[in-house]
Every structure is written in C-alpha cells, then in structure tokens.
mmCIF file of C-alpha atoms in Angstrom:
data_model
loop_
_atom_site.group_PDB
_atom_site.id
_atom_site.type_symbol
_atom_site.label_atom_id
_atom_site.label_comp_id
_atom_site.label_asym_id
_atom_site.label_seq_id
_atom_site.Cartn_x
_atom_site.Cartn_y
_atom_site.Cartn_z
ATOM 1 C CA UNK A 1 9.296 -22.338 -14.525
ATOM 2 C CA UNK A 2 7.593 -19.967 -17.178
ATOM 3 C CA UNK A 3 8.563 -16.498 -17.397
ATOM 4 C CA UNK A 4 6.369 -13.727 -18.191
ATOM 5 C CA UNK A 5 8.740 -10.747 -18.867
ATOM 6 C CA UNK A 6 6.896 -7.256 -18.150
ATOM 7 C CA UNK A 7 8.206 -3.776 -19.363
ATOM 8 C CA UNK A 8 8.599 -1.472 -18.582
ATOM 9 C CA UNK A 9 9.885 -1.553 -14.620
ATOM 10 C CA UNK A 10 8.731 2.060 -14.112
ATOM 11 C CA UNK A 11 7.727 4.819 -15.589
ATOM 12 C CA UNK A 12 7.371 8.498 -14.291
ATOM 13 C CA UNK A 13 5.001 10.356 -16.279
ATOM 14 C CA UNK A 14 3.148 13.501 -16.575
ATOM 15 C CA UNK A 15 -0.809 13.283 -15.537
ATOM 16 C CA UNK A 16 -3.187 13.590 -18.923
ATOM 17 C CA UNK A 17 -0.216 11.715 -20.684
ATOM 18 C CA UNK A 18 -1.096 8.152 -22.106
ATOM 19 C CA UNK A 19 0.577 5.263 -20.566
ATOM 20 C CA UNK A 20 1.614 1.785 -22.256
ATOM 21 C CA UNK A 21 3.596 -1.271 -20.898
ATOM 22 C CA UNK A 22 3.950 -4.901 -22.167
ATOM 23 C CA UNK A 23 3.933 -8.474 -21.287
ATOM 24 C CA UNK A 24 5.962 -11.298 -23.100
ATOM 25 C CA UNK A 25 6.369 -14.897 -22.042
ATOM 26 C CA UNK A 26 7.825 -17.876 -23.543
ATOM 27 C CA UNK A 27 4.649 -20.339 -23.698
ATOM 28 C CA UNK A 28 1.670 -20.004 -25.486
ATOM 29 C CA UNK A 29 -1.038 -18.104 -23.171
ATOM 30 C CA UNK A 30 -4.663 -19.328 -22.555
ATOM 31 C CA UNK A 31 -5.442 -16.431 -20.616
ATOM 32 C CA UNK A 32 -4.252 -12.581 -19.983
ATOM 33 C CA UNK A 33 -4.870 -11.065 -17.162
ATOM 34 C CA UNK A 34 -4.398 -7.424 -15.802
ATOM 35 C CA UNK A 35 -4.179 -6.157 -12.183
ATOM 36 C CA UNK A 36 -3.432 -2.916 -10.304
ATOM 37 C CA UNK A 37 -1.923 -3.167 -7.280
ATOM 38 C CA UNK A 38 -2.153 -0.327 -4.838
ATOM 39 C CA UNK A 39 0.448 0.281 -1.597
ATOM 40 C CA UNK A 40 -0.509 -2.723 1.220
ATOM 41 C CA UNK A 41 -3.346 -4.068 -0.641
ATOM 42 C CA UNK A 42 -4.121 -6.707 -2.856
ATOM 43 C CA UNK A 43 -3.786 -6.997 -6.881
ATOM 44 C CA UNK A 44 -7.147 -5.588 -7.836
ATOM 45 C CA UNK A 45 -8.234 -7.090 -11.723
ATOM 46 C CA UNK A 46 -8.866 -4.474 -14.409
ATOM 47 C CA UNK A 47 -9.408 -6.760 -17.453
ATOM 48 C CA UNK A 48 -9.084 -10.339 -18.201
ATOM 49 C CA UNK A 49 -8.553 -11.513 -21.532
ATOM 50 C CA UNK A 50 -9.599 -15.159 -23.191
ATOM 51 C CA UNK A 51 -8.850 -14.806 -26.923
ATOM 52 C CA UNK A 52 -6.027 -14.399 -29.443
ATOM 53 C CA UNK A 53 -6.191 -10.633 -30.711
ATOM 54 C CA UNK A 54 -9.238 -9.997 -28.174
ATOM 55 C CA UNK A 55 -8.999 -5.836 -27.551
ATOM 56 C CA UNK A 56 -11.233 -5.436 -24.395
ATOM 57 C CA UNK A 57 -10.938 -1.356 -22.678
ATOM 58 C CA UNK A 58 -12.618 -0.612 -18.898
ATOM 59 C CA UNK A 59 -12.713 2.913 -19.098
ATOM 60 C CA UNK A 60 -9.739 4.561 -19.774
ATOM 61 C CA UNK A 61 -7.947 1.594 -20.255
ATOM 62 C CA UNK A 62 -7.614 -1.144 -23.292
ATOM 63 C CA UNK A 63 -6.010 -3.990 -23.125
ATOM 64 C CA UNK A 64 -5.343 -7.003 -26.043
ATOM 65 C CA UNK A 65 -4.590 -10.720 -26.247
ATOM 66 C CA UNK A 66 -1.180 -10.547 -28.926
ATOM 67 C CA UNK A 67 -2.326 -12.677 -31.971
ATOM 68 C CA UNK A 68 0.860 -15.095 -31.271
ATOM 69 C CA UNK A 69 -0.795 -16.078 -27.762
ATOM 70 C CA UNK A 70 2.434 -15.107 -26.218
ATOM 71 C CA UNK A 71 2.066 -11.461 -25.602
ATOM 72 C CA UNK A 72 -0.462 -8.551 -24.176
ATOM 73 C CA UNK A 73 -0.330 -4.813 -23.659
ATOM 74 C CA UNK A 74 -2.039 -2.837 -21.270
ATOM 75 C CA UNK A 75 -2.719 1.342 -22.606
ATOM 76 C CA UNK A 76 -3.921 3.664 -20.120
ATOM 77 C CA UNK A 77 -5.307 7.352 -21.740
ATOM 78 C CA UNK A 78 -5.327 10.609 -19.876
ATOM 79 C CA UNK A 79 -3.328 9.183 -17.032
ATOM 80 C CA UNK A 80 -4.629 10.368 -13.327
ATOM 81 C CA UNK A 81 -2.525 10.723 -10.070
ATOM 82 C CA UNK A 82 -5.177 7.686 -8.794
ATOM 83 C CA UNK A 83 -3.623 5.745 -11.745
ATOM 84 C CA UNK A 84 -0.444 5.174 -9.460
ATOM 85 C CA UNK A 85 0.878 2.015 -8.323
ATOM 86 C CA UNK A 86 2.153 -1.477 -9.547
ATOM 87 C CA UNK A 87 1.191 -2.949 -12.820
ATOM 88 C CA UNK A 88 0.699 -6.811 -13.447
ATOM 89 C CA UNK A 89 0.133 -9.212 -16.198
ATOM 90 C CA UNK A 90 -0.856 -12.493 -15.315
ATOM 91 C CA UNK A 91 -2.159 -15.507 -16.957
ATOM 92 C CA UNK A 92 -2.300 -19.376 -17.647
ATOM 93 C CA UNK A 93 -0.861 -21.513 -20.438
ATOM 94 C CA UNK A 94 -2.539 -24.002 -22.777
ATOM 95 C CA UNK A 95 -0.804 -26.539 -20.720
ATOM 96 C CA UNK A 96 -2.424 -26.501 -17.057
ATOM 97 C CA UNK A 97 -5.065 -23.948 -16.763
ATOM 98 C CA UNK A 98 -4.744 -24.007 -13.179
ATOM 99 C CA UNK A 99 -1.696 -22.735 -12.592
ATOM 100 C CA UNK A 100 -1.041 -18.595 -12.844
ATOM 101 C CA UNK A 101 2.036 -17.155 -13.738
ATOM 102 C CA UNK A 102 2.882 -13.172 -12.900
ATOM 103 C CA UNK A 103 4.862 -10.679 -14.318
ATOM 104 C CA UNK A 104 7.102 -8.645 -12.086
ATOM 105 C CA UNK A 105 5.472 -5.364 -12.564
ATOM 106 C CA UNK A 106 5.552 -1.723 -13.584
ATOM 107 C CA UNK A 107 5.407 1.047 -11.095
ATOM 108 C CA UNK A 108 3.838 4.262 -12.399
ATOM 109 C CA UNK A 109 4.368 7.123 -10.961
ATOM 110 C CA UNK A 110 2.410 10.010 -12.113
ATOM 111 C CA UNK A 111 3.192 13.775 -11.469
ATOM 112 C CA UNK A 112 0.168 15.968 -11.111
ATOM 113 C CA UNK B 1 -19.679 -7.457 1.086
ATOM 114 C CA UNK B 2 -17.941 -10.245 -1.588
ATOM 115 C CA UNK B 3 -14.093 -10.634 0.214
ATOM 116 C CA UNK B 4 -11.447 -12.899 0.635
ATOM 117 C CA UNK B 5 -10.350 -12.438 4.064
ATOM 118 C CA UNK B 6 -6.421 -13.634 5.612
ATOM 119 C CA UNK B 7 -5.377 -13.413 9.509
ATOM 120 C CA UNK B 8 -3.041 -12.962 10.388
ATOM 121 C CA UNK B 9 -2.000 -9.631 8.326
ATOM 122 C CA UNK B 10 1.115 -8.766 9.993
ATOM 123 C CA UNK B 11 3.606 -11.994 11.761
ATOM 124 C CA UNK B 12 6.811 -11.778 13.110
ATOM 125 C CA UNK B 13 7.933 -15.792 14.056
ATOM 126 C CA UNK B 14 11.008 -17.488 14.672
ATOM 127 C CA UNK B 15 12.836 -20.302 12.469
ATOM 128 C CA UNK B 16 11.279 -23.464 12.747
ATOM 129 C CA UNK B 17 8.166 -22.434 14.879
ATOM 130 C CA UNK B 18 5.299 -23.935 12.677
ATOM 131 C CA UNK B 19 2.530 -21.755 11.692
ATOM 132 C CA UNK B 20 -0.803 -21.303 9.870
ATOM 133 C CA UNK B 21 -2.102 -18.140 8.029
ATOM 134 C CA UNK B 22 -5.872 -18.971 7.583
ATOM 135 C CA UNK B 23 -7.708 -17.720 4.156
ATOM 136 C CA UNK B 24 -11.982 -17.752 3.951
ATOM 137 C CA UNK B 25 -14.029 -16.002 1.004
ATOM 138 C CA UNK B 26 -17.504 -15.584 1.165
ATOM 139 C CA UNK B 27 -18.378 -16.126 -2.642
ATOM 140 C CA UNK B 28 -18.640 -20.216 -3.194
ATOM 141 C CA UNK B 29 -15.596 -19.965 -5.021
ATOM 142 C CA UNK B 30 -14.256 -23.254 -6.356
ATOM 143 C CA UNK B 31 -10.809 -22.293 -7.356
ATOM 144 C CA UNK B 32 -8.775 -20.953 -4.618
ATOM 145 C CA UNK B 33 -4.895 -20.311 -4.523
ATOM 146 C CA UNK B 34 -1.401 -18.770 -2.252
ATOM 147 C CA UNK B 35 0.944 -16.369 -3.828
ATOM 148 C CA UNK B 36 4.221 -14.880 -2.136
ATOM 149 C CA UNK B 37 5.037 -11.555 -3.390
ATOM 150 C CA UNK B 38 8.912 -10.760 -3.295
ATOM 151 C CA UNK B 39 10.647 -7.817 -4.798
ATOM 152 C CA UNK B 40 11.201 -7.721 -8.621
ATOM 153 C CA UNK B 41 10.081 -11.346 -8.607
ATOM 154 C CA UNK B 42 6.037 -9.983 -9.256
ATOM 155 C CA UNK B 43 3.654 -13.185 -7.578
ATOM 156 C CA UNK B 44 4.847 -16.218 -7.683
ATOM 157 C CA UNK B 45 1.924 -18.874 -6.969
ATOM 158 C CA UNK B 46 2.625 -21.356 -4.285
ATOM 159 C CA UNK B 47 -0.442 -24.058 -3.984
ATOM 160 C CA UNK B 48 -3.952 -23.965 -5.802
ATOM 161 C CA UNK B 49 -7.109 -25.667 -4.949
ATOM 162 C CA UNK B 50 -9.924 -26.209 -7.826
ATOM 163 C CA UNK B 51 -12.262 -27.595 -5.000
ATOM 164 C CA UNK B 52 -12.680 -29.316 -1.836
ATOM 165 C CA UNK B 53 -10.027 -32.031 -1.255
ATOM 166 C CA UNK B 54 -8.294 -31.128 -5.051
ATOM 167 C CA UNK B 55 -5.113 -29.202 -4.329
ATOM 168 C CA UNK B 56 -1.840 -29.180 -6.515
ATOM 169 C CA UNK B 57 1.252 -27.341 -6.429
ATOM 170 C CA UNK B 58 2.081 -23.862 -7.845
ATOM 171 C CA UNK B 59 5.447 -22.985 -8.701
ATOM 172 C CA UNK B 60 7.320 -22.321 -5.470
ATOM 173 C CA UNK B 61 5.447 -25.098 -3.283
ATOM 174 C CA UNK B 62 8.656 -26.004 -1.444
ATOM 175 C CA UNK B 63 8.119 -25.750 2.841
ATOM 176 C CA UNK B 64 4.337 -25.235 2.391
ATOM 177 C CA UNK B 65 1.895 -27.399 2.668
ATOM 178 C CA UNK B 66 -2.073 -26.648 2.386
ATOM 179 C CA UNK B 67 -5.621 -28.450 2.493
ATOM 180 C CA UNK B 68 -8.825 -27.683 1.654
ATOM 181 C CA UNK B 69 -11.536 -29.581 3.983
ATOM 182 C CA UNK B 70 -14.341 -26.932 3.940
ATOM 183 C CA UNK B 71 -15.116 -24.550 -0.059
ATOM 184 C CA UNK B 72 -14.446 -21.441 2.074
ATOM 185 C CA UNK B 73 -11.495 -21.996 3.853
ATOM 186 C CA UNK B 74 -7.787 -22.428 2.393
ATOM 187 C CA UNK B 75 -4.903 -22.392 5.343
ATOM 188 C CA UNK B 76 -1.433 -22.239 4.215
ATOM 189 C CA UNK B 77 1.131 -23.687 6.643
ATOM 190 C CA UNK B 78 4.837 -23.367 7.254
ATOM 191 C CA UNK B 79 5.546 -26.481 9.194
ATOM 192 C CA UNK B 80 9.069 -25.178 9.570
ATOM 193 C CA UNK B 81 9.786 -21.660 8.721
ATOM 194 C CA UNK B 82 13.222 -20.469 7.556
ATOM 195 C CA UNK B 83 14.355 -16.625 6.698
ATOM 196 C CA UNK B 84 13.754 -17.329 3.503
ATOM 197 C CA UNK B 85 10.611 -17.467 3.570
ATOM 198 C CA UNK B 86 10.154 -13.753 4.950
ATOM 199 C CA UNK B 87 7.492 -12.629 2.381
ATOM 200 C CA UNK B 88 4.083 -11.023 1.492
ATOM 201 C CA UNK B 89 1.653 -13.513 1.232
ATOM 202 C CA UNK B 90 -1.670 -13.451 -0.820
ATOM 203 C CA UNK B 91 -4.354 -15.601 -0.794
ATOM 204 C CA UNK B 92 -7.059 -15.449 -3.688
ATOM 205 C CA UNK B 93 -9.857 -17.103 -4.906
ATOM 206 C CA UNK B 94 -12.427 -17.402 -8.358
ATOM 207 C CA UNK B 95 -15.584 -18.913 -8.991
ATOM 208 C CA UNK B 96 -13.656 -21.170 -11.999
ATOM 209 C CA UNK B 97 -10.321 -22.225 -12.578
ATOM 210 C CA UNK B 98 -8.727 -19.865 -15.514
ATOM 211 C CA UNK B 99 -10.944 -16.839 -14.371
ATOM 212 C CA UNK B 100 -9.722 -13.296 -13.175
ATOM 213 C CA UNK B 101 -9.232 -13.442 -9.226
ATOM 214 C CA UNK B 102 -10.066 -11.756 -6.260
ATOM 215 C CA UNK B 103 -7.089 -11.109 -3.783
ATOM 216 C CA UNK B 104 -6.882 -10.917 -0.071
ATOM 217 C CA UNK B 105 -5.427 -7.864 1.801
ATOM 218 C CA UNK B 106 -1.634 -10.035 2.305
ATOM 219 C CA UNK B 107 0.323 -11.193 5.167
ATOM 220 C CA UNK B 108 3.070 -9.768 6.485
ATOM 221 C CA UNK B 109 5.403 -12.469 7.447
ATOM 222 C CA UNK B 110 9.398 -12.061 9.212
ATOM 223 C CA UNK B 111 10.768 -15.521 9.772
ATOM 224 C CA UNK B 112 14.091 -14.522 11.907
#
C-alpha cells in the first residue's frame, strides 16, 4: 500500500525553541492533513491542506502543501510544554479520495 | 457537544469469540471510517463508509467486516478475533469524503 514516510521519529527540544518535521510519500497527494495526538485520546486536526504550495498557519503553527504534491511540513514557533505528544500527517491521493493514508508519527517532547 | 462516540473503550476477549465495537457521531456526517493504531506503524485505515449502505475497504480490511444501516452509526466487527489483532482502534467521521476528520476516544482491544 502507499507509504507516507514522516521525520523525524522524535525530537526532544527546549520550550520557546521552533519545531519542524516532514512528510514524504510516494504518490501524488490530493490532500494534507495534520493531527496532534495527545496520550489515550484521539488524533485531534490542526490544519488540513487542499492545494499544491498552499501555506495555511493556526496559531503558532504553519503548515504547506510541497509544490510536487508529494510532500508537506508542519513548523511549530515558540514551542510550549502543551505542544507535547505525537505528530501525524495524513492525506488522500489523486487516485481514490476516500481512502486516508497516515504517517507513523513524531513524538515531541518538550523540556520546560 | 459535536463527538464521535466508541464503546467499548477498553476489551479484553478471547481468540475466536466474535465481537462488535459500536461507533455513533452526532454531526450528519456522510463519510465515516476504522483505523487501528499499532506502534511505529502511525493509523492504518481499515473500512470507510461515504454514506448509508456505501462501504469499501481501507488498507488493512482483512478479519473485519462493517455496515452502515443507519448515517450515525458505524460498528466494526471481528467475527473471529486472533492475537493479531490486539490493537487501538479509532473510529472517525467527516461531513465529506477528502475532509479533515474528527476521531473517537479509541478502543482498547487484547485478543489472547
């Protein structure tokens, strides 16, 4: 099936430090997605994404739609402890807009 | 309150003891869908719905099975559990195929 490779795994970071990970996949993308996932709860969705070299922010964080299709990054400024937990990019490919593919994740950890 | 709602949340079963974790949202969602969530695997989607009686399979759909009879209501069932499928389970749902999604709390489930 289609991969969506996410990096990085972790990070540890400082708080007030800005954050940035990455999402790659194979297939062209019709959609990026990104959710935070806190411990025993759901992915929550921070920004979604619909167009090649959109750059959409939610507060302290920006996101874009890579100009190939086939990538996105997620920054996050002036990290806060709150800003801990698991990391996902997500999306849908030009091929079958129903069905979601996830990246495996980044933990950040922040240290007050 | 807008929610997608799952019961159980926590299961502990035996292989081969059929069994049915129920999924309802409140929001007239069309598009509705199962994810397991494994260890450095991220969410992998397992069935997805874009309406009443119009499901189709994700990308791990293998021992599941699911149906969609009423807009609000989305039961996954393991007609034959096996180990293997010892995972956290997420339902979710949007109000169009392709959008951003709203996730369910997760189920808990040990097959042993």
């Amino acid at each position: 099936g289609q991969q969506l490779n996410q990096s990085p795994q972790s990070m540890f970071i400082q708080e007030g430090e800005d954050v940035s990970m990455n999402c790659t996949s194979s297939s062209i993308f019709n959609t990026w997605l990104w959710y935070k996932q806190d411990p025993g709860e759901g992915p929550v969705l921070l920004i979604a994404l619909y167009k090649a070299g959109e750059l959409t922010s939610n507060g302290r964080l920006t996101a874009q739609f890579g100009i190939t299709r086939k990538d996105s990054f997620l920054n996050i400024s002036a990290s806060i402890p709150s800003d801990v937990g698991i990391y996902f990019c997500a999306g849908h490919t030009i091929y079958n807009f129903n069905k979601f593919y996830f990246g495996s994740g980044t933990k950040l950890n922040v240290k007050p | 309150e807008a929610q997608v709602t799952q019961n159980p949340r926590y299961l502990i079963t035996v292989t081969g003891k059929k069994l049915t974790v129920t999924c309802s949202q409140n929001m007239n969602h069309e598009y509705m869908s199962w994810y397991r969530q494994d260890p450095g695997l991220g969410l992998r989607q397992i069935y997805y719905s874009m309406n009443v009686e119009v499901t189709d399979k994700g990308d791990v759909p293998e021992g599941y099975k699911v149906s969609r009879k009423e807009k609000r209501n989305f039961p996954l069932i393991l007609e034959s559990p096996s180990p293997n499928q010892t995972s956290l389970y997420f339902c979710a749902s949007s109000s169009e195929t392709g959008l951003g999604q709203y996730f369910g709390p997760g189920t808990r489930l040990t097959v042993l």
